[in-house]
Amino acid sequence: MSLDQKPVPAQPSAGSGDTASDGTVTDDDGTVTDDGGTATGGGDAQGTPPAAWDVRQAGPWTHRDLAANGARFHIAELGEGPLVLLVHGWPQYWWAWRHQLTALAEAGYRAVALDLRGIGGSDRTPRGYDPGNLALDITGVIRSLGENRAHLVGHASGGTLSWVAAVMRPSVIQSLTVVSAAHPRDLRRALLTDRRQMAAFEHILGFQRPWIPERRLVADDAALVGRYLDAWTGRNQLDRAAVAAYREAIRIPSTAHCSIEPYRWLLRSMARPDGIQFARRMKKPITAPTLHIQGAADPVLLSHTALGGGEYVAAPYRWRLLPGIGHFPHEEAPEQFTAELLDWIGRHKD
């Protein structure tokens, strides 16, 4: 039973400024779609966002839900052609890929932005936030979309899960693009030996306490999330509307708790058998062509921590370090980022 079963009513479509969604259907392939945003749950004493705000923002894309790996996942979808699945990082949700959704669709791709388990419009389950299960969520969504393979693009925590998905289900990943995310083994090594990277992950160390982090994240209309977003960007700050949306999204009940559970697993599993076994499994070479994009001014995932991911890739590998760009390249420099992405997946369409 998920923590989140009650959808937020969608706002009626009345123009470009209103929230719109598609109708409710259940497809033959198991796809379940509805017209409400996921927004209920309990246990972390969060404030509820204003009723007028909806995680399913209107646009040229279509919103629907998919069943995969024992949960329900919200996606925003646009275009036709080879599938490109976009996986957000923390503290964001599918909206982080709004620029790429339209650009990919115009370039002849089927672009799909996913809300990870516990975030946005997807189910908030009481368990299942270890990287292995979250990676199976991603590959399960690809299957639920009716595709055998996809170009996978992941940012930050979504990038970490993309590395994992490429190891666990290599036949499903046609190409891999990882943004602001070190290979899991490199990240583990850095968190054990590199004081600079440990200091950059100070917020994640703070997440290890029970309940207090959740309360801090949603206090004062999620002001702390806004401060994180501002501090983690480079010279090009995120637009205010996007920051406001991310602050609203973290306040959906149970989201603060569910969204930091993977970070709790990351640190608490370091010396446990499951964490050690996971690190060993990540030694397996990645067979998908891999584009690795990193902001040179990223204060969260330091560039020297991310550098070296090609060691684990037994396929074409390209490293791109973007000067002056922080933790969110796809939003800080969307045109530059999208050009890199389109060039890479265009080289590996077949």
mmCIF file of C-alpha atoms in Angstrom:
data_model
loop_
_atom_site.group_PDB
_atom_site.id
_atom_site.type_symbol
_atom_site.label_atom_id
_atom_site.label_comp_id
_atom_site.label_asym_id
_atom_site.label_seq_id
_atom_site.Cartn_x
_atom_site.Cartn_y
_atom_site.Cartn_z
ATOM 1 C CA MET A 1 0.000 0.000 0.000
ATOM 2 C CA SER A 2 1.535 3.315 -0.990
ATOM 3 C CA LEU A 3 1.601 6.312 1.303
ATOM 4 C CA ASP A 4 0.059 8.343 -1.476
ATOM 5 C CA GLN A 5 -3.263 7.259 -2.881
ATOM 6 C CA LYS A 6 -5.345 10.396 -3.176
ATOM 7 C CA PRO A 7 -4.793 12.557 -6.281
ATOM 8 C CA VAL A 8 -4.994 16.332 -6.307
ATOM 9 C CA PRO A 9 -7.852 17.422 -8.565
ATOM 10 C CA ALA A 10 -6.520 18.821 -11.837
ATOM 11 C CA GLN A 11 -7.327 22.412 -12.723
ATOM 12 C CA PRO A 12 -9.591 22.933 -15.730
ATOM 13 C CA SER A 13 -7.877 23.798 -19.009
ATOM 14 C CA ALA A 14 -8.708 27.351 -19.999
ATOM 15 C CA GLY A 15 -5.594 28.665 -21.706
ATOM 16 C CA SER A 16 -1.847 28.719 -21.566
ATOM 17 C CA GLY A 17 -1.774 29.910 -17.979
ATOM 18 C CA ASP A 18 -4.021 27.190 -16.581
ATOM 19 C CA THR A 19 -3.170 23.641 -15.625
ATOM 20 C CA ALA A 20 -4.343 21.052 -18.103
ATOM 21 C CA SER A 21 -4.260 17.264 -18.177
ATOM 22 C CA ASP A 22 -5.544 14.387 -20.242
ATOM 23 C CA GLY A 23 -8.458 12.120 -19.418
ATOM 24 C CA THR A 24 -8.540 8.941 -17.393
ATOM 25 C CA VAL A 25 -8.018 5.689 -19.267
ATOM 26 C CA THR A 26 -6.645 2.247 -18.656
ATOM 27 C CA ASP A 27 -4.826 0.900 -21.701
ATOM 28 C CA ASP A 28 -4.468 -2.686 -22.808
ATOM 29 C CA ASP A 29 -0.724 -2.555 -22.101
ATOM 30 C CA GLY A 30 -1.307 -1.802 -18.420
ATOM 31 C CA THR A 31 -0.914 1.963 -18.685
ATOM 32 C CA VAL A 32 -3.087 3.806 -16.197
ATOM 33 C CA THR A 33 -3.755 7.489 -16.813
ATOM 34 C CA ASP A 34 -5.704 9.966 -14.799
ATOM 35 C CA ASP A 35 -6.250 13.680 -14.510
ATOM 36 C CA GLY A 36 -5.009 14.287 -10.999
ATOM 37 C CA GLY A 37 -1.643 15.033 -9.478
ATOM 38 C CA THR A 38 -0.350 12.876 -6.667
ATOM 39 C CA ALA A 39 -0.471 14.872 -3.478
ATOM 40 C CA THR A 40 -1.376 13.147 -0.302
ATOM 41 C CA GLY A 41 0.291 11.188 2.418
ATOM 42 C CA GLY A 42 1.368 11.638 5.986
ATOM 43 C CA GLY A 43 4.017 11.198 8.587
ATOM 44 C CA ASP A 44 6.372 14.106 7.871
ATOM 45 C CA ALA A 45 4.328 17.074 9.142
ATOM 46 C CA GLN A 46 4.483 19.016 5.906
ATOM 47 C CA GLY A 47 2.357 21.945 4.813
ATOM 48 C CA THR A 48 0.197 21.391 1.755
ATOM 49 C CA PRO A 49 0.802 23.497 -1.363
ATOM 50 C CA PRO A 50 -1.907 25.909 -2.476
ATOM 51 C CA ALA A 51 -4.811 24.154 -4.168
ATOM 52 C CA ALA A 52 -4.308 26.185 -7.373
ATOM 53 C CA TRP A 53 -0.843 24.715 -7.945
ATOM 54 C CA ASP A 54 -0.590 21.411 -9.809
ATOM 55 C CA VAL A 55 2.470 19.264 -10.417
ATOM 56 C CA ARG A 56 1.124 18.590 -13.914
ATOM 57 C CA GLN A 57 1.885 21.946 -15.477
ATOM 58 C CA ALA A 58 0.229 22.716 -18.775
ATOM 59 C CA GLY A 59 2.201 22.717 -21.989
ATOM 60 C CA PRO A 60 2.444 20.982 -25.353
ATOM 61 C CA TRP A 61 3.142 17.701 -23.570
ATOM 62 C CA THR A 62 0.684 15.063 -22.392
ATOM 63 C CA HIS A 63 0.489 13.910 -18.766
ATOM 64 C CA ARG A 64 -0.284 10.318 -17.894
ATOM 65 C CA ASP A 65 0.512 7.594 -15.378
ATOM 66 C CA LEU A 66 2.187 4.248 -15.942
ATOM 67 C CA ALA A 67 2.325 1.089 -13.857
ATOM 68 C CA ALA A 68 5.864 -0.266 -13.442
ATOM 69 C CA ASN A 69 7.817 -2.250 -10.831
ATOM 70 C CA GLY A 70 4.909 -2.351 -8.398
ATOM 71 C CA ALA A 71 4.154 1.394 -8.360
ATOM 72 C CA ARG A 72 2.498 4.162 -10.362
ATOM 73 C CA PHE A 73 4.656 6.731 -12.152
ATOM 74 C CA HIS A 74 3.726 10.073 -13.612
ATOM 75 C CA ILE A 75 5.262 11.101 -16.938
ATOM 76 C CA ALA A 76 5.082 14.087 -19.268
ATOM 77 C CA GLU A 77 5.372 13.037 -22.907
ATOM 78 C CA LEU A 78 5.872 14.893 -26.181
ATOM 79 C CA GLY A 79 6.775 13.912 -29.726
ATOM 80 C CA GLU A 80 7.163 10.753 -31.765
ATOM 81 C CA GLY A 81 10.206 8.724 -32.684
ATOM 82 C CA PRO A 82 12.993 6.975 -30.746
ATOM 83 C CA LEU A 83 12.385 7.169 -26.993
ATOM 84 C CA VAL A 84 14.438 9.543 -24.844
ATOM 85 C CA LEU A 85 13.675 9.097 -21.132
ATOM 86 C CA LEU A 86 14.607 12.049 -18.901
ATOM 87 C CA VAL A 87 15.170 11.460 -15.165
ATOM 88 C CA HIS A 88 15.358 14.436 -12.782
ATOM 89 C CA GLY A 89 17.555 14.979 -9.744
ATOM 90 C CA TRP A 90 16.953 16.430 -6.285
ATOM 91 C CA PRO A 91 15.126 18.667 -5.336
ATOM 92 C CA GLN A 92 13.376 18.735 -8.712
ATOM 93 C CA TYR A 93 10.705 16.782 -10.565
ATOM 94 C CA TRP A 94 9.797 16.260 -14.235
ATOM 95 C CA TRP A 95 9.494 20.025 -14.854
ATOM 96 C CA ALA A 96 13.297 20.300 -14.846
ATOM 97 C CA TRP A 97 13.269 18.911 -18.402
ATOM 98 C CA ARG A 98 10.740 21.353 -19.909
ATOM 99 C CA HIS A 99 13.340 22.823 -22.294
ATOM 100 C CA GLN A 100 14.512 19.421 -23.500
ATOM 101 C CA LEU A 101 11.009 18.004 -23.930
ATOM 102 C CA THR A 102 10.161 20.522 -26.635
ATOM 103 C CA ALA A 103 13.594 20.483 -28.276
ATOM 104 C CA LEU A 104 13.725 16.692 -28.481
ATOM 105 C CA ALA A 105 10.201 16.473 -29.888
ATOM 106 C CA GLU A 106 11.052 19.050 -32.552
ATOM 107 C CA ALA A 107 14.126 16.990 -33.445
ATOM 108 C CA GLY A 108 12.049 13.865 -34.067
ATOM 109 C CA TYR A 109 12.188 12.050 -30.742
ATOM 110 C CA ARG A 110 9.610 10.750 -28.296
ATOM 111 C CA ALA A 111 10.621 12.695 -25.190
ATOM 112 C CA VAL A 112 9.376 11.481 -21.812
ATOM 113 C CA ALA A 113 10.148 13.160 -18.474
ATOM 114 C CA LEU A 114 9.637 10.889 -15.469
ATOM 115 C CA ASP A 115 8.778 11.658 -11.860
ATOM 116 C CA LEU A 116 10.830 9.305 -9.705
ATOM 117 C CA ARG A 117 9.234 7.192 -6.998
ATOM 118 C CA GLY A 118 8.167 9.396 -4.085
ATOM 119 C CA ILE A 119 8.276 12.663 -6.051
ATOM 120 C CA GLY A 120 5.962 14.824 -8.158
ATOM 121 C CA GLY A 121 2.972 12.897 -9.422
ATOM 122 C CA SER A 122 4.350 9.412 -8.763
ATOM 123 C CA ASP A 123 3.497 7.042 -5.921
ATOM 124 C CA ARG A 124 5.037 7.546 -2.497
ATOM 125 C CA THR A 125 5.664 4.015 -1.320
ATOM 126 C CA PRO A 126 6.869 3.169 2.208
ATOM 127 C CA ARG A 127 9.878 1.249 0.850
ATOM 128 C CA GLY A 128 11.880 0.775 -2.326
ATOM 129 C CA TYR A 129 14.347 3.702 -2.293
ATOM 130 C CA ASP A 130 17.572 1.742 -2.695
ATOM 131 C CA PRO A 131 19.357 2.367 -6.023
ATOM 132 C CA GLY A 132 18.723 -1.107 -7.396
ATOM 133 C CA ASN A 133 14.955 -0.827 -7.042
ATOM 134 C CA LEU A 134 14.856 2.775 -8.270
ATOM 135 C CA ALA A 135 16.847 1.779 -11.358
ATOM 136 C CA LEU A 136 14.326 -0.995 -12.019
ATOM 137 C CA ASP A 137 11.611 1.680 -11.808
ATOM 138 C CA ILE A 138 13.312 3.458 -14.706
ATOM 139 C CA THR A 139 13.741 0.389 -16.899
ATOM 140 C CA GLY A 140 10.217 -0.729 -16.001
ATOM 141 C CA VAL A 141 8.824 2.587 -17.222
ATOM 142 C CA ILE A 142 10.647 2.093 -20.527
ATOM 143 C CA ARG A 143 8.900 -1.255 -20.914
ATOM 144 C CA SER A 144 5.547 0.206 -19.876
ATOM 145 C CA LEU A 145 5.953 2.812 -22.603
ATOM 146 C CA GLY A 146 5.955 -0.079 -25.063
ATOM 147 C CA GLU A 147 9.636 0.272 -25.951
ATOM 148 C CA ASN A 148 12.450 -2.247 -25.819
ATOM 149 C CA ARG A 149 15.215 0.364 -25.678
ATOM 150 C CA ALA A 150 15.649 4.037 -24.859
ATOM 151 C CA HIS A 151 18.178 6.824 -24.756
ATOM 152 C CA LEU A 152 18.453 7.444 -21.015
ATOM 153 C CA VAL A 153 19.285 10.895 -19.634
ATOM 154 C CA GLY A 154 19.699 11.419 -15.889
ATOM 155 C CA HIS A 155 20.635 14.405 -13.738
ATOM 156 C CA ALA A 156 22.229 14.257 -10.249
ATOM 157 C CA SER A 157 20.458 11.498 -8.277
ATOM 158 C CA GLY A 158 18.671 10.606 -11.515
ATOM 159 C CA GLY A 159 22.096 10.394 -13.144
ATOM 160 C CA THR A 160 23.310 8.017 -10.454
ATOM 161 C CA LEU A 161 20.293 5.810 -11.092
ATOM 162 C CA SER A 162 20.987 5.970 -14.824
ATOM 163 C CA TRP A 163 24.479 4.571 -14.240
ATOM 164 C CA VAL A 164 22.860 1.776 -12.225
ATOM 165 C CA ALA A 165 20.177 1.074 -14.830
ATOM 166 C CA ALA A 166 22.841 0.755 -17.525
ATOM 167 C CA VAL A 167 24.604 -1.891 -15.408
ATOM 168 C CA MET A 168 21.484 -3.803 -14.377
ATOM 169 C CA ARG A 169 19.581 -3.786 -17.687
ATOM 170 C CA PRO A 170 22.151 -3.094 -20.415
ATOM 171 C CA SER A 171 19.946 -4.349 -23.246
ATOM 172 C CA VAL A 172 17.373 -1.625 -22.492
ATOM 173 C CA ILE A 173 19.756 1.346 -22.682
ATOM 174 C CA GLN A 174 20.562 2.487 -26.223
ATOM 175 C CA SER A 175 22.674 5.433 -25.080
ATOM 176 C CA LEU A 176 23.390 6.995 -21.714
ATOM 177 C CA THR A 177 23.727 10.672 -20.827
ATOM 178 C CA VAL A 178 24.737 11.410 -17.243
ATOM 179 C CA VAL A 179 24.617 14.960 -15.881
ATOM 180 C CA SER A 180 26.166 16.180 -12.607
ATOM 181 C CA ALA A 181 26.571 12.614 -11.360
ATOM 182 C CA ALA A 182 29.685 10.572 -10.664
ATOM 183 C CA HIS A 183 29.768 6.853 -11.262
ATOM 184 C CA PRO A 184 28.515 5.194 -8.035
ATOM 185 C CA ARG A 185 31.925 3.684 -7.286
ATOM 186 C CA ASP A 186 33.673 7.031 -7.746
ATOM 187 C CA LEU A 187 31.102 8.718 -5.513
ATOM 188 C CA ARG A 188 31.504 6.072 -2.832
ATOM 189 C CA ARG A 189 35.287 6.463 -2.930
ATOM 190 C CA ALA A 190 35.018 10.251 -2.675
ATOM 191 C CA LEU A 191 32.649 10.106 0.300
ATOM 192 C CA LEU A 192 35.098 7.853 2.118
ATOM 193 C CA THR A 193 38.347 9.666 1.287
ATOM 194 C CA ASP A 194 37.789 13.195 -0.068
ATOM 195 C CA ARG A 195 37.161 15.888 2.543
ATOM 196 C CA ARG A 196 36.176 18.437 -0.095
ATOM 197 C CA GLN A 197 33.449 16.196 -1.504
ATOM 198 C CA MET A 198 32.274 15.312 2.003
ATOM 199 C CA ALA A 199 31.924 19.025 2.775
ATOM 200 C CA ALA A 200 30.029 19.592 -0.492
ATOM 201 C CA PHE A 201 27.588 16.872 0.621
ATOM 202 C CA GLU A 202 26.960 18.567 3.969
ATOM 203 C CA HIS A 203 23.226 18.716 3.277
ATOM 204 C CA ILE A 204 23.178 14.949 2.689
ATOM 205 C CA LEU A 205 24.966 14.354 5.969
ATOM 206 C CA GLY A 206 22.209 16.414 7.586
ATOM 207 C CA PHE A 207 19.563 14.206 5.958
ATOM 208 C CA GLN A 208 20.637 11.277 8.129
ATOM 209 C CA ARG A 209 18.768 12.549 11.176
ATOM 210 C CA PRO A 210 15.172 11.314 11.625
ATOM 211 C CA TRP A 211 12.270 13.695 10.875
ATOM 212 C CA ILE A 212 14.162 16.957 11.434
ATOM 213 C CA PRO A 213 15.370 17.255 7.811
ATOM 214 C CA GLU A 214 11.843 16.821 6.468
ATOM 215 C CA ARG A 215 10.530 19.570 8.727
ATOM 216 C CA ARG A 216 13.337 21.929 7.770
ATOM 217 C CA LEU A 217 12.824 21.339 4.048
ATOM 218 C CA VAL A 218 9.170 22.377 4.099
ATOM 219 C CA ALA A 219 9.352 25.155 6.706
ATOM 220 C CA ASP A 220 8.554 28.701 5.555
ATOM 221 C CA ASP A 221 7.141 27.497 2.240
ATOM 222 C CA ALA A 222 10.255 25.415 1.560
ATOM 223 C CA ALA A 223 12.573 28.415 1.802
ATOM 224 C CA LEU A 224 15.567 26.127 2.393
ATOM 225 C CA VAL A 225 15.009 24.423 -0.959
ATOM 226 C CA GLY A 226 15.058 27.830 -2.616
ATOM 227 C CA ARG A 227 18.361 28.643 -0.930
ATOM 228 C CA TYR A 228 19.845 25.337 -2.059
ATOM 229 C CA LEU A 229 18.808 25.974 -5.658
ATOM 230 C CA ASP A 230 20.297 29.468 -5.665
ATOM 231 C CA ALA A 231 23.546 28.348 -4.034
ATOM 232 C CA TRP A 232 24.052 25.407 -6.377
ATOM 233 C CA THR A 233 23.850 27.299 -9.674
ATOM 234 C CA GLY A 234 26.672 29.023 -11.522
ATOM 235 C CA ARG A 235 26.551 32.404 -13.222
ATOM 236 C CA ASN A 236 23.126 31.698 -14.752
ATOM 237 C CA GLN A 237 20.608 31.480 -11.922
ATOM 238 C CA LEU A 238 17.434 29.424 -12.324
ATOM 239 C CA ASP A 239 14.403 31.487 -13.221
ATOM 240 C CA ARG A 240 12.207 32.462 -10.276
ATOM 241 C CA ALA A 241 9.163 30.614 -11.597
ATOM 242 C CA ALA A 242 11.116 27.348 -11.676
ATOM 243 C CA VAL A 243 12.440 27.844 -8.147
ATOM 244 C CA ALA A 244 8.914 28.556 -6.939
ATOM 245 C CA ALA A 245 7.674 25.364 -8.615
ATOM 246 C CA TYR A 246 10.347 23.229 -6.947
ATOM 247 C CA ARG A 247 9.496 24.752 -3.590
ATOM 248 C CA GLU A 248 5.845 23.865 -4.120
ATOM 249 C CA ALA A 249 6.684 20.320 -5.241
ATOM 250 C CA ILE A 250 8.725 19.476 -2.139
ATOM 251 C CA ARG A 251 5.743 20.504 0.007
ATOM 252 C CA ILE A 252 3.446 17.842 -1.430
ATOM 253 C CA PRO A 253 2.896 15.592 1.598
ATOM 254 C CA SER A 254 5.464 12.798 1.995
ATOM 255 C CA THR A 255 7.699 14.165 -0.761
ATOM 256 C CA ALA A 256 10.366 15.600 1.539
ATOM 257 C CA HIS A 257 10.634 12.256 3.321
ATOM 258 C CA CYS A 258 10.566 10.029 0.238
ATOM 259 C CA SER A 259 12.928 12.209 -1.785
ATOM 260 C CA ILE A 260 15.747 12.017 0.774
ATOM 261 C CA GLU A 261 15.394 8.312 1.531
ATOM 262 C CA PRO A 262 17.859 7.396 -1.275
ATOM 263 C CA TYR A 263 20.459 9.657 0.353
ATOM 264 C CA ARG A 264 19.907 7.945 3.667
ATOM 265 C CA TRP A 265 20.494 4.606 1.992
ATOM 266 C CA LEU A 266 23.641 5.977 0.319
ATOM 267 C CA LEU A 267 25.416 6.816 3.564
ATOM 268 C CA ARG A 268 23.931 4.227 5.906
ATOM 269 C CA SER A 269 24.733 1.352 3.551
ATOM 270 C CA MET A 270 28.439 2.177 3.274
ATOM 271 C CA ALA A 271 29.502 -0.527 5.750
ATOM 272 C CA ARG A 272 26.478 -2.807 5.389
ATOM 273 C CA PRO A 273 26.498 -5.980 3.275
ATOM 274 C CA ASP A 274 23.915 -4.540 0.844
ATOM 275 C CA GLY A 275 26.014 -1.441 0.221
ATOM 276 C CA ILE A 276 29.207 -3.411 -0.261
ATOM 277 C CA GLN A 277 27.468 -5.837 -2.607
ATOM 278 C CA PHE A 278 26.022 -2.921 -4.600
ATOM 279 C CA ALA A 279 29.487 -1.350 -4.977
ATOM 280 C CA ARG A 280 30.875 -4.645 -6.250
ATOM 281 C CA ARG A 281 28.048 -5.009 -8.734
ATOM 282 C CA MET A 282 28.820 -1.557 -10.129
ATOM 283 C CA LYS A 283 32.219 -2.839 -11.330
ATOM 284 C CA LYS A 284 30.441 -4.353 -14.325
ATOM 285 C CA PRO A 285 31.347 -2.429 -17.498
ATOM 286 C CA ILE A 286 28.669 -0.272 -19.084
ATOM 287 C CA THR A 287 28.067 -1.194 -22.722
ATOM 288 C CA ALA A 288 25.972 1.840 -23.707
ATOM 289 C CA PRO A 289 27.649 4.811 -25.424
ATOM 290 C CA THR A 290 27.946 7.375 -22.635
ATOM 291 C CA LEU A 291 27.945 11.171 -22.613
ATOM 292 C CA HIS A 292 29.085 12.597 -19.274
ATOM 293 C CA ILE A 293 28.269 16.288 -18.704
ATOM 294 C CA GLN A 294 29.529 18.201 -15.683
ATOM 295 C CA GLY A 295 29.348 21.861 -14.666
ATOM 296 C CA ALA A 296 32.799 23.177 -13.791
ATOM 297 C CA ALA A 297 31.250 25.421 -11.107
ATOM 298 C CA ASP A 298 29.117 22.682 -9.536
ATOM 299 C CA PRO A 299 29.456 23.077 -5.738
ATOM 300 C CA VAL A 300 27.567 19.862 -4.939
ATOM 301 C CA LEU A 301 29.156 17.176 -7.119
ATOM 302 C CA LEU A 302 32.707 18.376 -7.588
ATOM 303 C CA SER A 303 34.131 18.012 -11.072
ATOM 304 C CA HIS A 304 37.133 15.982 -9.925
ATOM 305 C CA THR A 305 34.726 13.496 -8.301
ATOM 306 C CA ALA A 306 32.814 13.037 -11.550
ATOM 307 C CA LEU A 307 35.968 12.855 -13.674
ATOM 308 C CA GLY A 308 36.991 9.310 -14.517
ATOM 309 C CA GLY A 309 33.593 7.733 -15.165
ATOM 310 C CA GLY A 310 34.883 6.507 -18.506
ATOM 311 C CA GLU A 311 36.867 3.869 -16.622
ATOM 312 C CA TYR A 312 33.624 1.926 -16.256
ATOM 313 C CA VAL A 313 32.396 2.341 -19.853
ATOM 314 C CA ALA A 314 33.274 -0.311 -22.443
ATOM 315 C CA ALA A 315 31.768 1.775 -25.252
ATOM 316 C CA PRO A 316 32.224 5.247 -26.761
ATOM 317 C CA TYR A 317 32.562 7.776 -23.943
ATOM 318 C CA ARG A 318 32.544 11.570 -24.095
ATOM 319 C CA TRP A 319 33.350 13.916 -21.188
ATOM 320 C CA ARG A 320 32.063 17.491 -21.329
ATOM 321 C CA LEU A 321 33.033 20.037 -18.653
ATOM 322 C CA LEU A 322 30.991 23.249 -18.984
ATOM 323 C CA PRO A 323 32.778 26.389 -17.689
ATOM 324 C CA GLY A 324 30.799 28.633 -15.362
ATOM 325 C CA ILE A 325 27.923 26.146 -15.072
ATOM 326 C CA GLY A 326 26.758 24.823 -11.709
ATOM 327 C CA HIS A 327 24.711 21.824 -10.675
ATOM 328 C CA PHE A 328 21.888 22.229 -13.232
ATOM 329 C CA PRO A 329 23.395 22.395 -16.757
ATOM 330 C CA HIS A 330 20.107 21.509 -18.460
ATOM 331 C CA GLU A 331 18.469 24.579 -16.900
ATOM 332 C CA GLU A 332 21.384 26.983 -16.548
ATOM 333 C CA ALA A 333 22.468 26.574 -20.188
ATOM 334 C CA PRO A 334 19.566 24.746 -21.872
ATOM 335 C CA GLU A 335 20.577 25.503 -25.456
ATOM 336 C CA GLN A 336 24.172 24.397 -24.985
ATOM 337 C CA PHE A 337 23.120 21.322 -23.049
ATOM 338 C CA THR A 338 20.453 20.326 -25.566
ATOM 339 C CA ALA A 339 22.870 20.722 -28.465
ATOM 340 C CA GLU A 340 25.291 18.328 -26.758
ATOM 341 C CA LEU A 341 22.488 15.866 -26.045
ATOM 342 C CA LEU A 342 21.042 15.928 -29.558
ATOM 343 C CA ASP A 343 24.458 15.442 -31.113
ATOM 344 C CA TRP A 344 25.165 12.452 -28.870
ATOM 345 C CA ILE A 345 21.901 10.570 -29.290
ATOM 346 C CA GLY A 346 21.937 11.400 -33.001
ATOM 347 C CA ARG A 347 25.238 9.554 -33.284
ATOM 348 C CA HIS A 348 23.771 6.492 -31.564
ATOM 349 C CA LYS A 349 20.246 6.207 -32.982
ATOM 350 C CA ASP A 350 20.845 2.799 -34.568
#
